[in-house]
PDB file of C-alpha atoms in Angstrom:
ATOM      1  CA  MET A 619     -67.800 -35.120 -16.614  1.00  0.00           C
ATOM      2  CA  GLU A 620     -71.188 -34.200 -15.156  1.00  0.00           C
ATOM      3  CA  HIS A 621     -72.211 -33.915 -11.520  1.00  0.00           C
ATOM      4  CA  GLU A 622     -75.188 -32.544  -9.511  1.00  0.00           C
ATOM      5  CA  VAL A 623     -75.297 -31.262  -6.076  1.00  0.00           C
ATOM      6  CA  PHE A 624     -78.462 -30.238  -4.022  1.00  0.00           C
ATOM      7  CA  VAL A 625     -78.060 -27.265  -1.790  1.00  0.00           C
ATOM      8  CA  PRO A 626     -81.027 -26.342   0.451  1.00  0.00           C
ATOM      9  CA  VAL A 627     -80.863 -22.473  -0.289  1.00  0.00           C
ATOM     10  CA  THR A 628     -82.572 -20.327  -2.844  1.00  0.00           C
ATOM     11  CA  VAL A 629     -81.237 -19.598  -6.274  1.00  0.00           C
ATOM     12  CA  GLU A 630     -80.798 -15.878  -5.418  1.00  0.00           C
ATOM     13  CA  ARG A 631     -78.682 -16.739  -2.497  1.00  0.00           C
ATOM     14  CA  LEU A 632     -76.336 -18.846  -4.564  1.00  0.00           C
ATOM     15  CA  ARG A 633     -76.062 -16.212  -7.176  1.00  0.00           C
ATOM     16  CA  GLU A 634     -74.944 -13.754  -4.663  1.00  0.00           C
ATOM     17  CA  ALA A 635     -72.190 -16.076  -3.364  1.00  0.00           C
ATOM     18  CA  LEU A 636     -71.070 -16.792  -6.989  1.00  0.00           C
ATOM     19  CA  GLY A 637     -70.828 -13.190  -7.720  1.00  0.00           C
ATOM     20  CA  ASP A 638     -68.595 -12.522  -4.837  1.00  0.00           C
ATOM     21  CA  PRO A 639     -64.944 -13.630  -5.310  1.00  0.00           C
ATOM     22  CA  VAL A 640     -64.148 -13.530  -1.650  1.00  0.00           C
ATOM     23  CA  ARG A 641     -66.962 -15.952  -0.874  1.00  0.00           C
ATOM     24  CA  VAL A 642     -65.954 -18.205  -3.792  1.00  0.00           C
ATOM     25  CA  ALA A 643     -62.431 -18.320  -2.405  1.00  0.00           C
ATOM     26  CA  ARG A 644     -63.918 -19.199   1.024  1.00  0.00           C
ATOM     27  CA  ALA A 645     -65.938 -22.003  -0.389  1.00  0.00           C
ATOM     28  CA  VAL A 646     -62.841 -23.713  -2.080  1.00  0.00           C
ATOM     29  CA  PRO A 647     -62.177 -26.514   0.590  1.00  0.00           C
ATOM     30  CA  GLY A 648     -58.469 -26.322   1.900  1.00  0.00           C
ATOM     31  CA  LEU A 649     -57.592 -23.172  -0.115  1.00  0.00           C
ATOM     32  CA  GLN A 650     -54.570 -21.199   1.358  1.00  0.00           C
ATOM     33  CA  GLN A 651     -54.573 -17.858  -0.343  1.00  0.00           C
ATOM     34  CA  ASP A 652     -51.227 -16.076  -1.286  1.00  0.00           C
ATOM     35  CA  ALA A 653     -50.866 -12.713   0.318  1.00  0.00           C
ATOM     36  CA  GLY A 654     -51.343 -10.072  -2.508  1.00  0.00           C
ATOM     37  CA  ALA A 655     -52.753 -12.471  -5.091  1.00  0.00           C
ATOM     38  CA  GLU A 656     -56.099 -12.621  -6.741  1.00  0.00           C
ATOM     39  CA  PRO A 657     -59.061 -13.573  -4.472  1.00  0.00           C
ATOM     40  CA  VAL A 658     -59.450 -17.186  -5.721  1.00  0.00           C
ATOM     41  CA  ALA A 659     -55.649 -17.928  -5.946  1.00  0.00           C
ATOM     42  CA  GLY A 660     -53.277 -19.831  -3.723  1.00  0.00           C
ATOM     43  CA  ARG A 661     -52.315 -23.408  -2.735  1.00  0.00           C
ATOM     44  CA  LEU A 662     -54.628 -26.260  -2.584  1.00  0.00           C
ATOM     45  CA  LYS A 663     -53.952 -29.747  -1.154  1.00  0.00           C
ATOM     46  CA  VAL A 664     -55.969 -32.570  -2.929  1.00  0.00           C
ATOM     47  CA  ARG A 665     -56.225 -35.935  -1.170  1.00  0.00           C
ATOM     48  CA  VAL A 666     -56.517 -38.960  -3.597  1.00  0.00           C
ATOM     49  CA  GLY A 667     -56.777 -42.106  -1.788  1.00  0.00           C
ATOM     50  CA  SER A 668     -53.808 -42.437   0.554  1.00  0.00           C
ATOM     51  CA  HIS A 669     -51.937 -39.848  -1.354  1.00  0.00           C
ATOM     52  CA  SER A 670     -51.926 -36.023  -1.229  1.00  0.00           C
ATOM     53  CA  ILE A 671     -50.931 -33.674  -3.953  1.00  0.00           C
ATOM     54  CA  THR A 672     -50.508 -29.898  -3.413  1.00  0.00           C
ATOM     55  CA  TYR A 673     -51.240 -27.671  -6.313  1.00  0.00           C
ATOM     56  CA  ARG A 674     -50.749 -23.883  -6.651  1.00  0.00           C
ATOM     57  CA  GLY A 675     -53.022 -21.962  -9.030  1.00  0.00           C
ATOM     58  CA  ALA A 676     -56.153 -19.816  -9.605  1.00  0.00           C
ATOM     59  CA  VAL A 677     -59.886 -20.176 -10.251  1.00  0.00           C
ATOM     60  CA  ARG A 678     -61.986 -17.703 -12.127  1.00  0.00           C
ATOM     61  CA  VAL A 679     -65.776 -17.646 -11.911  1.00  0.00           C
ATOM     62  CA  THR A 680     -67.665 -15.654 -14.633  1.00  0.00           C
ATOM     63  CA  GLY A 681     -71.463 -15.129 -15.105  1.00  0.00           C
ATOM     64  CA  ARG A 682     -73.088 -15.803 -18.562  1.00  0.00           C
ATOM     65  CA  ASP A 683     -76.174 -14.146 -20.260  1.00  0.00           C
ATOM     66  CA  ASP A 684     -78.217 -17.279 -19.939  1.00  0.00           C
ATOM     67  CA  GLY A 685     -77.676 -17.508 -16.068  1.00  0.00           C
ATOM     68  CA  SER A 686     -75.067 -20.136 -15.867  1.00  0.00           C
ATOM     69  CA  TYR A 687     -71.406 -19.619 -14.841  1.00  0.00           C
ATOM     70  CA  THR A 688     -68.071 -20.379 -16.371  1.00  0.00           C
ATOM     71  CA  VAL A 689     -65.444 -21.930 -13.977  1.00  0.00           C
ATOM     72  CA  GLU A 690     -61.987 -21.881 -15.353  1.00  0.00           C
ATOM     73  CA  GLY A 691     -58.789 -22.874 -13.466  1.00  0.00           C
ATOM     74  CA  ASP A 692     -55.320 -23.998 -13.781  1.00  0.00           C
ATOM     75  CA  ALA A 693     -52.644 -25.189 -11.343  1.00  0.00           C
ATOM     76  CA  THR A 694     -49.222 -26.658 -11.193  1.00  0.00           C
ATOM     77  CA  GLU A 695     -47.686 -29.057  -8.643  1.00  0.00           C
ATOM     78  CA  THR A 696     -45.691 -27.490  -5.738  1.00  0.00           C
ATOM     79  CA  ARG A 697     -43.395 -30.361  -5.864  1.00  0.00           C
ATOM     80  CA  GLY A 698     -43.143 -31.842  -9.317  1.00  0.00           C
ATOM     81  CA  THR A 699     -43.713 -30.715 -12.918  1.00  0.00           C
ATOM     82  CA  GLY A 700     -47.619 -31.940 -13.165  1.00  0.00           C
ATOM     83  CA  SER A 701     -50.404 -29.483 -13.856  1.00  0.00           C
ATOM     84  CA  VAL A 702     -54.122 -29.494 -14.088  1.00  0.00           C
ATOM     85  CA  THR A 703     -56.559 -27.490 -16.411  1.00  0.00           C
ATOM     86  CA  LEU A 704     -60.179 -27.221 -15.494  1.00  0.00           C
ATOM     87  CA  ALA A 705     -63.162 -26.003 -17.760  1.00  0.00           C
ATOM     88  CA  LEU A 706     -66.570 -26.317 -16.285  1.00  0.00           C
ATOM     89  CA  THR A 707     -69.995 -24.766 -16.715  1.00  0.00           C
ATOM     90  CA  LEU A 708     -72.234 -24.307 -13.581  1.00  0.00           C
ATOM     91  CA  ARG A 709     -76.074 -24.100 -13.848  1.00  0.00           C
ATOM     92  CA  LEU A 710     -78.589 -23.375 -11.278  1.00  0.00           C
ATOM     93  CA  ARG A 711     -81.935 -24.882 -11.138  1.00  0.00           C
ATOM     94  CA  ASP A 712     -84.691 -24.088  -8.716  1.00  0.00           C
ATOM     95  CA  THR A 713     -86.147 -27.229  -6.938  1.00  0.00           C
ATOM     96  CA  GLU A 714     -88.286 -27.944  -4.079  1.00  0.00           C
ATOM     97  CA  ALA A 715     -86.748 -26.564  -0.791  1.00  0.00           C
ATOM     98  CA  GLY A 716     -83.441 -25.513  -2.421  1.00  0.00           C
ATOM     99  CA  THR A 717     -81.261 -25.417  -5.554  1.00  0.00           C
ATOM    100  CA  THR A 718     -79.683 -28.057  -7.621  1.00  0.00           C
ATOM    101  CA  LEU A 719     -76.410 -27.151  -8.953  1.00  0.00           C
ATOM    102  CA  THR A 720     -75.096 -28.956 -12.201  1.00  0.00           C
ATOM    103  CA  PHE A 721     -71.354 -29.264 -13.028  1.00  0.00           C
ATOM    104  CA  ASP A 722     -70.515 -29.918 -16.631  1.00  0.00           C
ATOM    105  CA  GLY A 723     -67.125 -29.930 -18.388  1.00  0.00           C
ATOM    106  CA  THR A 724     -63.791 -31.264 -18.747  1.00  0.00           C
ATOM    107  CA  ALA A 725     -60.470 -31.511 -16.838  1.00  0.00           C
ATOM    108  CA  THR A 726     -57.140 -32.415 -18.044  1.00  0.00           C
ATOM    109  CA  ALA A 727     -54.068 -33.256 -15.908  1.00  0.00           C
ATOM    110  CA  ASP A 728     -50.674 -34.831 -16.001  1.00  0.00           C
ATOM    111  CA  GLY A 729     -47.909 -35.664 -13.527  1.00  0.00           C
ATOM    112  CA  ARG A 730     -48.480 -37.528 -10.314  1.00  0.00           C
ATOM    113  CA  VAL A 731     -52.259 -37.814 -10.507  1.00  0.00           C
ATOM    114  CA  THR A 732     -52.112 -39.727 -13.716  1.00  0.00           C
ATOM    115  CA  GLU A 733     -50.234 -42.481 -11.718  1.00  0.00           C
ATOM    116  CA  LEU A 734     -53.097 -42.949  -9.248  1.00  0.00           C
ATOM    117  CA  PRO A 735     -56.324 -45.158  -9.845  1.00  0.00           C
ATOM    118  CA  GLN A 736     -58.888 -43.373 -11.902  1.00  0.00           C
ATOM    119  CA  ASP A 737     -61.631 -44.386  -9.392  1.00  0.00           C
ATOM    120  CA  ALA A 738     -59.680 -42.780  -6.523  1.00  0.00           C
ATOM    121  CA  VAL A 739     -59.169 -39.603  -8.728  1.00  0.00           C
ATOM    122  CA  GLY A 740     -62.833 -39.474  -9.629  1.00  0.00           C
ATOM    123  CA  SER A 741     -64.039 -39.768  -5.898  1.00  0.00           C
ATOM    124  CA  ALA A 742     -61.655 -36.921  -5.001  1.00  0.00           C
ATOM    125  CA  VAL A 743     -63.148 -34.732  -7.640  1.00  0.00           C
ATOM    126  CA  VAL A 744     -66.573 -35.439  -6.560  1.00  0.00           C
ATOM    127  CA  ARG A 745     -65.819 -34.953  -2.893  1.00  0.00           C
ATOM    128  CA  LEU A 746     -64.226 -31.465  -3.775  1.00  0.00           C
ATOM    129  CA  LEU A 747     -67.339 -30.496  -5.784  1.00  0.00           C
ATOM    130  CA  ASN A 748     -69.775 -31.423  -3.023  1.00  0.00           C
ATOM    131  CA  ARG A 749     -67.856 -29.458  -0.428  1.00  0.00           C
ATOM    132  CA  PHE A 750     -67.607 -26.562  -2.675  1.00  0.00           C
ATOM    133  CA  ALA A 751     -71.410 -26.390  -3.344  1.00  0.00           C
ATOM    134  CA  GLU A 752     -72.320 -26.771   0.362  1.00  0.00           C
ATOM    135  CA  ALA A 753     -69.849 -23.852   1.312  1.00  0.00           C
ATOM    136  CA  LEU A 754     -71.365 -21.658  -1.191  1.00  0.00           C
ATOM    137  CA  GLY A 755     -74.990 -22.155   0.550  1.00  0.00           C
ATOM    138  CA  GLU A 756     -73.587 -21.294   4.002  1.00  0.00           C
ATOM    139  CA  PRO A 757     -74.632 -17.779   5.186  1.00  0.00           C
ATOM    140  CA  GLU A 758     -72.229 -15.108   4.753  1.00  0.00           C
ATOM    141  CA  GLU A 759     -70.129 -14.365   7.973  1.00  0.00           C
ATOM    142  CA  GLN A 760     -71.023 -11.069   9.624  1.00  0.00           C
ATOM    143  CA  PRO A 761     -68.561  -9.231  11.910  1.00  0.00           C
ATOM    144  CA  GLU A 762     -69.612  -9.630  15.428  1.00  0.00           C
ATOM    145  CA  GLU A 763     -70.897  -6.448  16.905  1.00  0.00           C
ATOM    146  CA  LYS A 764     -70.412  -5.984  20.545  1.00  0.00           C
ATOM    147  CA  PRO A 765     -73.450  -4.579  22.293  1.00  0.00           C
ATOM    148  CA  GLY A 766     -72.848  -0.997  23.533  1.00  0.00           C
ATOM    149  CA  GLN A 767     -71.439  -0.944  26.875  1.00  0.00           C
ATOM    150  CA  PRO A 768     -71.505   2.073  29.101  1.00  0.00           C
ATOM    151  CA  GLU A 769     -68.246   3.885  29.230  1.00  0.00           C
ATOM    152  CA  GLU A 770     -66.187   2.428  32.038  1.00  0.00           C
ATOM    153  CA  LYS A 771     -65.243   4.966  34.523  1.00  0.00           C
ATOM    154  CA  PRO A 772     -62.001   4.362  36.629  1.00  0.00           C
ATOM    155  CA  GLU A 773     -62.930   3.043  39.962  1.00  0.00           C
ATOM    156  CA  THR A 774     -62.358   5.492  42.821  1.00  0.00           C
ATOM    157  CA  PRO A 775     -60.773   3.496  45.669  1.00  0.00           C
ATOM    158  CA  ALA A 776     -62.795   3.684  48.737  1.00  0.00           C
ATOM    159  CA  ALA A 777     -61.738   6.449  50.999  1.00  0.00           C
ATOM    160  CA  VAL A 778     -59.346   5.187  53.653  1.00  0.00           C
ATOM    161  CA  GLU A 779     -59.461   6.575  57.057  1.00  0.00           C
ATOM    162  CA  THR A 780     -56.184   8.160  57.670  1.00  0.00           C
ATOM    163  CA  PRO A 781     -55.124   8.241  61.212  1.00  0.00           C
ATOM    164  CA  GLU A 782     -54.576  11.695  62.661  1.00  0.00           C
ATOM    165  CA  ALA A 783     -50.821  12.568  62.712  1.00  0.00           C
ATOM    166  CA  VAL A 784     -49.515  12.486  66.277  1.00  0.00           C
ATOM    167  CA  GLU A 785     -47.466  15.282  66.991  1.00  0.00           C
ATOM    168  CA  PRO A 786     -44.033  14.281  68.661  1.00  0.00           C
ATOM    169  CA  PRO A 787     -43.495  15.688  72.117  1.00  0.00           C
ATOM    170  CA  ALA A 788     -41.861  19.020  72.044  1.00  0.00           C
ATOM    171  CA  PRO A 789     -38.117  18.872  72.992  1.00  0.00           C
ATOM    172  CA  PRO A 790     -37.494  20.067  76.516  1.00  0.00           C
ATOM    173  CA  VAL A 791     -36.843  23.796  76.746  1.00  0.00           C
ATOM    174  CA  ASP A 792     -34.344  25.141  79.157  1.00  0.00           C
ATOM    175  CA  ASP A 793     -35.938  27.595  81.679  1.00  0.00           C
ATOM    176  CA  PHE A 794     -33.911  30.674  81.494  1.00  0.00           C
ATOM    177  CA  THR A 795     -36.246  32.713  83.810  1.00  0.00           C
ATOM    178  CA  GLU A 796     -34.664  33.716  87.120  1.00  0.00           C
ATOM    179  CA  PRO A 797     -35.965  32.239  90.443  1.00  0.00           C
ATOM    180  CA  ALA A 798     -37.822  34.751  92.580  1.00  0.00           C
ATOM    181  CA  ASN A 799     -34.794  35.257  94.943  1.00  0.00           C
ATOM    182  CA  PRO A 800     -31.602  33.861  93.184  1.00  0.00           C
ATOM    183  CA  PRO A 801     -28.315  34.090  95.086  1.00  0.00           C
ATOM    184  CA  ALA A 802     -26.378  37.114  94.218  1.00  0.00           C
ATOM    185  CA  GLU A 803     -23.375  35.049  92.753  1.00  0.00           C
ATOM    186  CA  ALA A 804     -25.654  32.878  90.609  1.00  0.00           C
ATOM    187  CA  ALA A 805     -27.562  35.997  89.374  1.00  0.00           C
ATOM    188  CA  HIS A 806     -24.302  37.719  88.507  1.00  0.00           C
ATOM    189  CA  ALA A 807     -22.909  34.589  86.695  1.00  0.00           C
ATOM    190  CA  ARG A 808     -26.212  34.164  84.607  1.00  0.00           C
ATOM    191  CA  ARG A 809     -26.241  37.745  83.510  1.00  0.00           C
ATOM    192  CA  THR A 810     -22.792  37.263  82.527  1.00  0.00           C
ATOM    193  CA  MET A 811     -22.938  34.080  80.530  1.00  0.00           C
ATOM    194  CA  ILE A 812     -26.323  34.135  78.857  1.00  0.00           C
ATOM    195  CA  GLY A 813     -26.043  34.893  75.151  1.00  0.00           C
ATOM    196  CA  ARG A 814     -22.293  35.108  74.825  1.00  0.00           C
ATOM    197  CA  SER A 815     -19.513  32.938  73.330  1.00  0.00           C
ATOM    198  CA  ALA A 816     -16.861  31.320  75.442  1.00  0.00           C
ATOM    199  CA  GLU A 817     -14.262  33.473  73.871  1.00  0.00           C
ATOM    200  CA  GLU A 818     -16.020  36.722  74.877  1.00  0.00           C
ATOM    201  CA  VAL A 819     -16.620  35.211  78.437  1.00  0.00           C
ATOM    202  CA  ASP A 820     -12.905  34.607  78.791  1.00  0.00           C
ATOM    203  CA  HIS A 821     -11.581  37.768  77.141  1.00  0.00           C
ATOM    204  CA  ALA A 822     -14.109  40.603  76.954  1.00  0.00           C
ATOM    205  CA  PRO A 823     -15.855  42.305  79.654  1.00  0.00           C
ATOM    206  CA  PRO A 824     -19.627  42.205  79.612  1.00  0.00           C
ATOM    207  CA  ARG A 825     -21.600  44.987  77.940  1.00  0.00           C
ATOM    208  CA  GLY A 826     -25.026  46.304  77.638  1.00  0.00           C
ATOM    209  CA  ARG A 827     -27.818  44.315  79.267  1.00  0.00           C
ATOM    210  CA  TYR A 828     -25.261  41.512  80.018  1.00  0.00           C
ATOM    211  CA  ALA A 829     -23.135  43.887  82.255  1.00  0.00           C
ATOM    212  CA  PRO A 830     -22.607  42.589  85.694  1.00  0.00           C
ATOM    213  CA  VAL A 831     -24.438  44.194  88.593  1.00  0.00           C
ATOM    214  CA  PRO A 832     -22.232  45.398  91.384  1.00  0.00           C
ATOM    215  CA  ALA A 833     -22.441  43.227  94.525  1.00  0.00           C
ATOM    216  CA  PRO A 834     -24.035  44.814  97.513  1.00  0.00           C
ATOM    217  CA  GLN A 835     -20.610  45.228  99.256  1.00  0.00           C
ATOM    218  CA  ALA A 836     -19.575  47.549  96.306  1.00  0.00           C
ATOM    219  CA  VAL A 837     -22.621  49.740  96.784  1.00  0.00           C
ATOM    220  CA  ALA A 838     -21.719  50.216 100.541  1.00  0.00           C
ATOM    221  CA  SER A 839     -18.171  51.177  99.751  1.00  0.00           C
ATOM    222  CA  GLY A 840     -19.268  53.672  97.215  1.00  0.00           C
ATOM    223  CA  ALA A 841     -21.585  55.187  99.577  1.00  0.00           C
ATOM    224  CA  THR A 842     -18.647  55.582 102.138  1.00  0.00           C
ATOM    225  CA  LEU A 843     -16.310  57.232  99.675  1.00  0.00           C
ATOM    226  CA  ARG A 844     -19.014  59.668  98.526  1.00  0.00           C
ATOM    227  CA  TRP A 845     -19.193  61.002 102.201  1.00  0.00           C
ATOM    228  CA  ALA A 846     -15.480  60.776 103.052  1.00  0.00           C
ATOM    229  CA  ALA A 847     -14.201  62.946 100.128  1.00  0.00           C
ATOM    230  CA  PRO A 848     -15.877  66.143 101.362  1.00  0.00           C
ATOM    231  CA  ALA A 849     -14.862  65.439 104.932  1.00  0.00           C
ATOM    232  CA  ALA A 850     -11.175  65.148 103.875  1.00  0.00           C
ATOM    233  CA  ALA A 851     -11.442  68.421 101.987  1.00  0.00           C
ATOM    234  CA  VAL A 852     -12.786  70.075 104.961  1.00  0.00           C
ATOM    235  CA  VAL A 853      -9.938  68.492 107.211  1.00  0.00           C
ATOM    236  CA  LEU A 854      -7.372  69.636 104.747  1.00  0.00           C
ATOM    237  CA  ALA A 855      -8.720  73.226 104.588  1.00  0.00           C
ATOM    238  CA  SER A 856      -8.802  73.498 108.293  1.00  0.00           C
ATOM    239  CA  ALA A 857      -5.028  72.432 108.510  1.00  0.00           C
ATOM    240  CA  ILE A 858      -4.102  74.944 105.995  1.00  0.00           C
ATOM    241  CA  VAL A 859      -5.976  77.716 107.927  1.00  0.00           C
ATOM    242  CA  VAL A 860      -4.314  76.723 111.295  1.00  0.00           C
ATOM    243  CA  THR A 861      -0.887  76.656 109.569  1.00  0.00           C
ATOM    244  CA  ARG A 862      -1.198  80.118 108.365  1.00  0.00           C
ATOM    245  CA  VAL A 863      -2.455  81.464 111.808  1.00  0.00           C
ATOM    246  CA  LEU A 864       0.526  79.996 113.534  1.00  0.00           C
ATOM    247  CA  ARG A 865       2.970  81.618 110.967  1.00  0.00           C
ATOM    248  CA  LYS A 866       1.488  84.891 111.778  1.00  0.00           C
ATOM    249  CA  ARG A 867       1.838  84.675 115.442  1.00  0.00           C
ATOM    250  CA  ARG A 868       5.492  83.896 115.123  1.00  0.00           C
TER     251      ARG A 868
END
């Protein structure tokens, strides 16, 4: 067969594409590459009329000394025993405003494709070659580079006015200070009870700073006894002297 396709790009651009197996694989319409396989290898679904046949195979593109390329491929049906073998020569011719690609070669097939009308098979092959040539002329995809962005700094939350802590009211404190003129009994009880346990109050006499102060009556009684003792001694001595004098007179 022989087929020509016009591509609106320069010859040099097409040669770069044909020399890159990755771009060749990307140009084959509908090719699903197998993981870990050759760059131009995988599954290809071909639509012929109202029928579609899926092949699994590989294609190899090799440059020649005269500037042409050899395209060799073979594939087998994924759901059958049919196979296809392809041997083409691809030539590039510089023309006005672009390049003309010429496909020349042979293809042999058996299996399901031989059961379909030849016109439908020829149309499917022509459509496949046209799409392949057009894809070769597309510009190479470049990885998108995001413009440099300033380093984002974590936003500092706006200062929130914290209400001043309100101190809770102080618990009431018992006033242990004595009044200016406390009653004698109250003063005595306060001095006895403050700072001592109930058991000490019930069973132990107060000591130290908590010792009770004698009542005013006790102070007056002590003063009387202090003067009565010498007087009693004088009276007793006088009685003894009188007794001895009376004995001597007798």
